[in-house]
Short mmCIF file of N, CA and C in Angstrom, two decimals:
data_model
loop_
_atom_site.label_atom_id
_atom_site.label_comp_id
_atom_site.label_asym_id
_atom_site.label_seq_id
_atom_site.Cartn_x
_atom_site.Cartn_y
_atom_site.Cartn_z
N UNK A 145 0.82 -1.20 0.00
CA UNK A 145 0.00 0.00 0.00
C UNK A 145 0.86 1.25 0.00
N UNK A 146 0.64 1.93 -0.68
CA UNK A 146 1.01 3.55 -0.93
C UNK A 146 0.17 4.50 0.01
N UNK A 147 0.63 5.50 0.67
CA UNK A 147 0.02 6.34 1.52
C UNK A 147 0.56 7.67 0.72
N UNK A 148 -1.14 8.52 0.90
CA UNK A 148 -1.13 10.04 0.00
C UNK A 148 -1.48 10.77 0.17
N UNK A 149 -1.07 11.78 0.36
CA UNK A 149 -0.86 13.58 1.31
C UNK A 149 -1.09 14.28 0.30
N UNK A 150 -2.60 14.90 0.17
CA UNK A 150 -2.67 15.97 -0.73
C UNK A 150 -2.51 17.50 0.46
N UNK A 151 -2.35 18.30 -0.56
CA UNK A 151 -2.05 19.96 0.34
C UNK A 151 -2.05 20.72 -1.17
N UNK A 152 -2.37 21.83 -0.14
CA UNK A 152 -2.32 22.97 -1.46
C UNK A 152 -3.91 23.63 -1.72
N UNK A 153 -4.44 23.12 -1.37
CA UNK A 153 -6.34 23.90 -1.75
C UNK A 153 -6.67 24.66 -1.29
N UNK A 154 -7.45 25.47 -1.57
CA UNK A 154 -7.68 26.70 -0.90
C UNK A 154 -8.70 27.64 -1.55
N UNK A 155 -8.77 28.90 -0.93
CA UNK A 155 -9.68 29.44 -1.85
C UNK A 155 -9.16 30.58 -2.49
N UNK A 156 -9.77 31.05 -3.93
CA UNK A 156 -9.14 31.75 -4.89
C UNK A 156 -10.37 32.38 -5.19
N UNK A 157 -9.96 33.52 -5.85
CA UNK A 157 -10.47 34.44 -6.92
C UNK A 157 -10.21 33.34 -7.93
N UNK A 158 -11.26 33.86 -9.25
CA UNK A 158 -11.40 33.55 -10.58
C UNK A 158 -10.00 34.32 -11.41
N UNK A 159 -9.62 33.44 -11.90
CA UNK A 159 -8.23 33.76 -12.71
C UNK A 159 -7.22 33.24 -11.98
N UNK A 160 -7.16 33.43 -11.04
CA UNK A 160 -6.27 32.95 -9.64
C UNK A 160 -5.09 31.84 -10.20
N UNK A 161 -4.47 31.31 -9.02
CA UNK A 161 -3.90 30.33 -9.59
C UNK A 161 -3.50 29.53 -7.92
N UNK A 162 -3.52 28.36 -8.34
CA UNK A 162 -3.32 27.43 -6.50
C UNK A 162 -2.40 25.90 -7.26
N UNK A 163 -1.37 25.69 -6.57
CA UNK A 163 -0.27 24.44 -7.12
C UNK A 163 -0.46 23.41 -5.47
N UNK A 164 -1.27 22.61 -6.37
CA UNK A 164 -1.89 21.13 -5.63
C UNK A 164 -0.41 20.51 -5.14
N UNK A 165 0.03 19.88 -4.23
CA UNK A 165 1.22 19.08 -3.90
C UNK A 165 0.43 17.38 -3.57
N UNK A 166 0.61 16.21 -3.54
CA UNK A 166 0.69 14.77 -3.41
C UNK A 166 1.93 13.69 -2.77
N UNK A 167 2.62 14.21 -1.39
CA UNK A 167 3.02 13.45 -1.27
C UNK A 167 3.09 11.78 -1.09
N UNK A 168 3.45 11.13 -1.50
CA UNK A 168 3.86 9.65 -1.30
C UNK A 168 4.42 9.19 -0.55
N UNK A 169 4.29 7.98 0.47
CA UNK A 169 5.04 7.72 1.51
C UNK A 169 6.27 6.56 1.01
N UNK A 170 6.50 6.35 -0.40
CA UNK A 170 7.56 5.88 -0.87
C UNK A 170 7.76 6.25 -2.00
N UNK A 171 8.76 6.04 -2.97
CA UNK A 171 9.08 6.04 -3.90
C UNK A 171 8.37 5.39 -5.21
N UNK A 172 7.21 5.91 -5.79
CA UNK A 172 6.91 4.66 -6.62
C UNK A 172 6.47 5.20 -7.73
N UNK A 173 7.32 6.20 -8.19
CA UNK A 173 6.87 7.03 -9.66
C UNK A 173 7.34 6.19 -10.87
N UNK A 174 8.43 5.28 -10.65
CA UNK A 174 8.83 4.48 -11.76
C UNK A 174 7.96 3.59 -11.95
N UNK A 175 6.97 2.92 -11.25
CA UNK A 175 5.77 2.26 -11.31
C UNK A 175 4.69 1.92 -11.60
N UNK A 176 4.19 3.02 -10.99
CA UNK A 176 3.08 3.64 -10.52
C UNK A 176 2.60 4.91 -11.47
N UNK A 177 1.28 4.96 -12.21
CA UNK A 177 0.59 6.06 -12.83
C UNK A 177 -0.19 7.01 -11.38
N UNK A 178 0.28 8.25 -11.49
CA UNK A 178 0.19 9.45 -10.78
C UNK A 178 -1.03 9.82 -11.49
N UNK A 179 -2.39 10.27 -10.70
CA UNK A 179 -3.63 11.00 -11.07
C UNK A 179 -4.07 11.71 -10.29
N UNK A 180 -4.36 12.87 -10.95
CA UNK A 180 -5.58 14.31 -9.82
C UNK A 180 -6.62 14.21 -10.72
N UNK A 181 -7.70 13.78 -9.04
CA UNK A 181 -8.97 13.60 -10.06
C UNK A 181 -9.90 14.68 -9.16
N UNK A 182 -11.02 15.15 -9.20
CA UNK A 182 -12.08 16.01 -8.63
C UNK A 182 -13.48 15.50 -8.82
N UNK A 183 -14.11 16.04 -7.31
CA UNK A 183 -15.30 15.60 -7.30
C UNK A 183 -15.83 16.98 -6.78
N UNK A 184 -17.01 17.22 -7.61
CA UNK A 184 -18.29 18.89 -7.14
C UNK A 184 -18.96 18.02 -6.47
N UNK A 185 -19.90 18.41 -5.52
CA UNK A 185 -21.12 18.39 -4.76
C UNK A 185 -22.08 17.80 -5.88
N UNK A 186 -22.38 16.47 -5.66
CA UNK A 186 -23.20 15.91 -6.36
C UNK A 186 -23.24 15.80 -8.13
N UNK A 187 -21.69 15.54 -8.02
CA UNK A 187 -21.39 15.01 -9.34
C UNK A 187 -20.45 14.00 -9.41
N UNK A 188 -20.19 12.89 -10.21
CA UNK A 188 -19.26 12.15 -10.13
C UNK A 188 -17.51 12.71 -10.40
N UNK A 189 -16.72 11.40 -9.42
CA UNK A 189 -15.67 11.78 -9.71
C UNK A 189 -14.99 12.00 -11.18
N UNK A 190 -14.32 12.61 -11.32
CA UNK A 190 -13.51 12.79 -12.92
C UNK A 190 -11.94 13.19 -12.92
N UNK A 191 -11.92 12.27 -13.34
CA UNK A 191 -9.93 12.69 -14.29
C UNK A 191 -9.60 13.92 -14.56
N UNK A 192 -8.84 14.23 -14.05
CA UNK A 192 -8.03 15.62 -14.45
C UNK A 192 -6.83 15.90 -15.34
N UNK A 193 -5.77 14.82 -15.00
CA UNK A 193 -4.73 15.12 -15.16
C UNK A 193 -4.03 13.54 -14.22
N UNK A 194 -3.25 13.14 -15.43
CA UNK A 194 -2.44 12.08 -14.98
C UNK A 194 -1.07 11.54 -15.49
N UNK A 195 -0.31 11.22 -15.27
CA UNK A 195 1.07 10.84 -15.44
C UNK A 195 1.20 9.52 -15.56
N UNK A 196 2.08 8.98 -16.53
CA UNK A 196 2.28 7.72 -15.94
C UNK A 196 4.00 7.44 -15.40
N UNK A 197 4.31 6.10 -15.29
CA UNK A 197 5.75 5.85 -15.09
C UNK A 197 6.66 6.31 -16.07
N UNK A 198 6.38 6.74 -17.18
CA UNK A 198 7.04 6.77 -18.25
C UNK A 198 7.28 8.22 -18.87
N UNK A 199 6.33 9.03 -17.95
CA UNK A 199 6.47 10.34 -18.04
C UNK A 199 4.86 11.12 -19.47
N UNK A 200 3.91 10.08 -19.96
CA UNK A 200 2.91 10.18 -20.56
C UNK A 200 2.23 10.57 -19.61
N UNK A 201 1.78 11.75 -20.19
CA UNK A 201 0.57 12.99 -19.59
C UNK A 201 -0.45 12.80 -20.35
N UNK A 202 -1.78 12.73 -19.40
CA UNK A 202 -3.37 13.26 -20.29
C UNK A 202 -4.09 14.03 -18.97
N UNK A 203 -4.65 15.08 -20.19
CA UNK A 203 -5.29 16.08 -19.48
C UNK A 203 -7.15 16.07 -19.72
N UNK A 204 -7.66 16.42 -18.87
CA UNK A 204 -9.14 16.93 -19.05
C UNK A 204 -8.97 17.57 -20.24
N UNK A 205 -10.00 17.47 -21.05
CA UNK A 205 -10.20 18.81 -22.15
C UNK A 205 -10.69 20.02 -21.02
N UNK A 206 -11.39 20.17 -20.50
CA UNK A 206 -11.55 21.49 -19.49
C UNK A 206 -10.19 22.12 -18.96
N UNK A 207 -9.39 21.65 -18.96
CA UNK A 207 -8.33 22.28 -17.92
C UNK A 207 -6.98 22.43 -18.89
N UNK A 208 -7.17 21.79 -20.34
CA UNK A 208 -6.15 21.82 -21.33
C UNK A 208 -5.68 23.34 -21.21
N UNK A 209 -4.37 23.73 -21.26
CA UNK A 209 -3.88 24.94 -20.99
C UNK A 209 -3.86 25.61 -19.98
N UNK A 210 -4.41 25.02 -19.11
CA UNK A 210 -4.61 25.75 -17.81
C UNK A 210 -3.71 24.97 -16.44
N UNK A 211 -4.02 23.78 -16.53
CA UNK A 211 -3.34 22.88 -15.26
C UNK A 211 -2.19 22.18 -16.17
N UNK A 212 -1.06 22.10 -15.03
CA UNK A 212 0.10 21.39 -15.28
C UNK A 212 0.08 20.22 -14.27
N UNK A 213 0.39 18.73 -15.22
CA UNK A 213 0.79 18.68 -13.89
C UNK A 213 2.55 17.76 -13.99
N UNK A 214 3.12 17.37 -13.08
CA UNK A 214 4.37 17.21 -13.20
C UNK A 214 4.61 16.80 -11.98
N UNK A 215 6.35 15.58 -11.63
CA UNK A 215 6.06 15.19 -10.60
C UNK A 215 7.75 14.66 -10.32
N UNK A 216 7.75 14.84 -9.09
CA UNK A 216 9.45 15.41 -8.41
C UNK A 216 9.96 14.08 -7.78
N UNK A 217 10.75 13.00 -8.54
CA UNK A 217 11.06 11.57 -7.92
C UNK A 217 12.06 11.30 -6.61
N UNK A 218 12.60 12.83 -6.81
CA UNK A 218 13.43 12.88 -5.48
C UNK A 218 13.05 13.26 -4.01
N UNK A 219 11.02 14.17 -4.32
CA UNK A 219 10.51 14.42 -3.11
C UNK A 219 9.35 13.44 -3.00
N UNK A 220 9.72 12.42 -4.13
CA UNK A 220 8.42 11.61 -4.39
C UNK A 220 7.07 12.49 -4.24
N UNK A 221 7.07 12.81 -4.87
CA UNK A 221 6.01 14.06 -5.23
C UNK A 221 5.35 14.59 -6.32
N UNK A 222 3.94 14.79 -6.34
CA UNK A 222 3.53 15.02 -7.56
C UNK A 222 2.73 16.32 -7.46
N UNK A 223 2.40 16.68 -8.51
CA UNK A 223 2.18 18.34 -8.34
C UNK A 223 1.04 18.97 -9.45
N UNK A 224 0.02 19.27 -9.04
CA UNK A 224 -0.64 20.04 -10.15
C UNK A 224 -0.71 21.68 -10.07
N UNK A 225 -0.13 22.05 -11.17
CA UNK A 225 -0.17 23.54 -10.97
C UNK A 225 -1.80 23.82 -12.09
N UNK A 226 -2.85 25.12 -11.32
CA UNK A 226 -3.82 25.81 -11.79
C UNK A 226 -3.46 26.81 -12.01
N UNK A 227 -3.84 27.40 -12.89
CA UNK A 227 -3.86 28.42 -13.35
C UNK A 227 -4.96 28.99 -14.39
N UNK A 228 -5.45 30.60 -13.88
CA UNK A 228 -6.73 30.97 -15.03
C UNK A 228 -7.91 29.91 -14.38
N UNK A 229 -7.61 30.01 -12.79
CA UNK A 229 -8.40 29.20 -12.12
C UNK A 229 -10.17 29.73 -12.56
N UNK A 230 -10.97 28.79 -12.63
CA UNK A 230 -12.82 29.30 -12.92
C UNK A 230 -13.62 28.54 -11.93
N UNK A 231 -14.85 29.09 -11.79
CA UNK A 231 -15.72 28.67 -10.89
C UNK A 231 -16.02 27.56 -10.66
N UNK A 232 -16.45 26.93 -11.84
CA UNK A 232 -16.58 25.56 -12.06
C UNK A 232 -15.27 24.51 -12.09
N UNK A 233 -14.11 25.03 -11.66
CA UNK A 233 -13.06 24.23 -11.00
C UNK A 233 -13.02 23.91 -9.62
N UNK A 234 -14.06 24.40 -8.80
CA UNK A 234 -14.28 24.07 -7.06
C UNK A 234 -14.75 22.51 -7.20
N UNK A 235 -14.19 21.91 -6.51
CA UNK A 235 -14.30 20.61 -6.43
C UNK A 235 -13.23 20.42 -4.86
N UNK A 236 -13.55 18.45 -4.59
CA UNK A 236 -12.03 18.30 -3.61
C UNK A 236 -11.34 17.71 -4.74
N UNK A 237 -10.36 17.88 -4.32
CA UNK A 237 -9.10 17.08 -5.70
C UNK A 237 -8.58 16.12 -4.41
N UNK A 238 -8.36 15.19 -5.57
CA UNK A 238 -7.93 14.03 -4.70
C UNK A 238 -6.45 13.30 -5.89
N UNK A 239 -5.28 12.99 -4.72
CA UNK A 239 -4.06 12.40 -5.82
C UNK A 239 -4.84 10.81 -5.93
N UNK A 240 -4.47 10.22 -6.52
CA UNK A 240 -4.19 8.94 -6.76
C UNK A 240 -2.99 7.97 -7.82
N UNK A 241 -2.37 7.17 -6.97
CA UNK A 241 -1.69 6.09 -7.15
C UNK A 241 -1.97 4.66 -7.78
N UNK A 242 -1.84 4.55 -8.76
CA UNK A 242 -2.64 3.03 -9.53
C UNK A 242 -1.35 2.37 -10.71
N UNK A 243 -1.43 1.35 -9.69
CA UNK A 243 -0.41 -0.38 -10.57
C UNK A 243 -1.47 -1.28 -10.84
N UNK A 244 -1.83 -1.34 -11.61
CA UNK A 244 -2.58 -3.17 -12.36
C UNK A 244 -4.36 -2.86 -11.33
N UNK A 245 -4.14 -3.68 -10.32
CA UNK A 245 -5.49 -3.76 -9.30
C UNK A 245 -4.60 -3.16 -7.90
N UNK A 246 -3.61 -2.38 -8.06
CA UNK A 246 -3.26 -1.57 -6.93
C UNK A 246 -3.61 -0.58 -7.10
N UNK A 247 -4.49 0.02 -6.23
CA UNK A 247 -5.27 1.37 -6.52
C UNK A 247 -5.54 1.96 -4.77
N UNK A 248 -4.58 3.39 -4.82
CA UNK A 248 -4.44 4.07 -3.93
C UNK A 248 -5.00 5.11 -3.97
N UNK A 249 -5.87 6.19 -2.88
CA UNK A 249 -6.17 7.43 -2.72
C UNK A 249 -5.66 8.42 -1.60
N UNK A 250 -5.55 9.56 -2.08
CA UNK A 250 -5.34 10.74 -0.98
C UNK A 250 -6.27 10.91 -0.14
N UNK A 251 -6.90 11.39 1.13
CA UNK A 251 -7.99 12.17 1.61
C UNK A 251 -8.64 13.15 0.84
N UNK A 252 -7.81 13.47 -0.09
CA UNK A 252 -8.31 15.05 -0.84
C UNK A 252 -7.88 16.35 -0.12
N UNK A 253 -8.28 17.35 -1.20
CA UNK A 253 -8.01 18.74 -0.56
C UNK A 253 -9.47 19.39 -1.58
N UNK A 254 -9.51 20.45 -0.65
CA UNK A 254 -10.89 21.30 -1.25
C UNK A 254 -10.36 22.65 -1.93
N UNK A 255 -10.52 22.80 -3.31
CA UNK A 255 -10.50 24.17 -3.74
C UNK A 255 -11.75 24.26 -4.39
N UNK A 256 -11.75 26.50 -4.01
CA UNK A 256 -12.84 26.50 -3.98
C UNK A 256 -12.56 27.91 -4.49
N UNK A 257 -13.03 28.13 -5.98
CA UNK A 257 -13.17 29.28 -6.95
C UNK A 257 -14.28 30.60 -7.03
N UNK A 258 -13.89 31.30 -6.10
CA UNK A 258 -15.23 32.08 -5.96
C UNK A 258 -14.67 33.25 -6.31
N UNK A 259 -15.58 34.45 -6.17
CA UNK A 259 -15.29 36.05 -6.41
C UNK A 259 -16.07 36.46 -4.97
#
């Protein structure tokens, strides 16, 4: 089992910008596909942004140009940067960790896009 520390949420102005952090309690980026996914108040969860071992990125079409994400093997760490943050980006974001039928989650973190 993988253990996962999201941080970083918060609340923003529209345009704003907030950089999600995911620590890992080991090393397992050579492995392991890295994902930030989000859930709104009575909508299902959804994919955001994911990595795999190999360094292959896919993004939401919603967040194309806007979120980065990228991920640090020496702080075992993964990272989504927002930016040109919008309303309809308030959700909790949650990291996740997934090998084959190994499938790990963060607690989440809450950002929350208001004016």
């Amino acid at each position: 089992q993988v253990q996962l520390v999201e941080s970083g949420g918060g609340l923003v102005q529209p345009g704003g910008s907030l950089r999600l952090s995911c620590a890992a309690s080991r090393n397992i980026f050579g492995i392991y596909t890295m994902g930030w996914y989000r859930q709104a108040p009575g909508k299902q969860r959804e994919l955001v942004a994911s990595i795999t071992s190999s360094g292959i990125i896919n993004y939401a079409e919603s967040v194309k140009g806007r979120f980065t994400i990228s991920k640090d093997s020496a702080k075992n760490t993964v990272y989504l940067q927002m930016n040109s943050l919008k309303p309809e980006d308030t959700a909790a974001y949650y990291c996740r960790a997934s090998r084959y039928l190994n499938d790990n989650w963060g607690q989440g973190t809450q950002v929350t896009v208001t004016s």
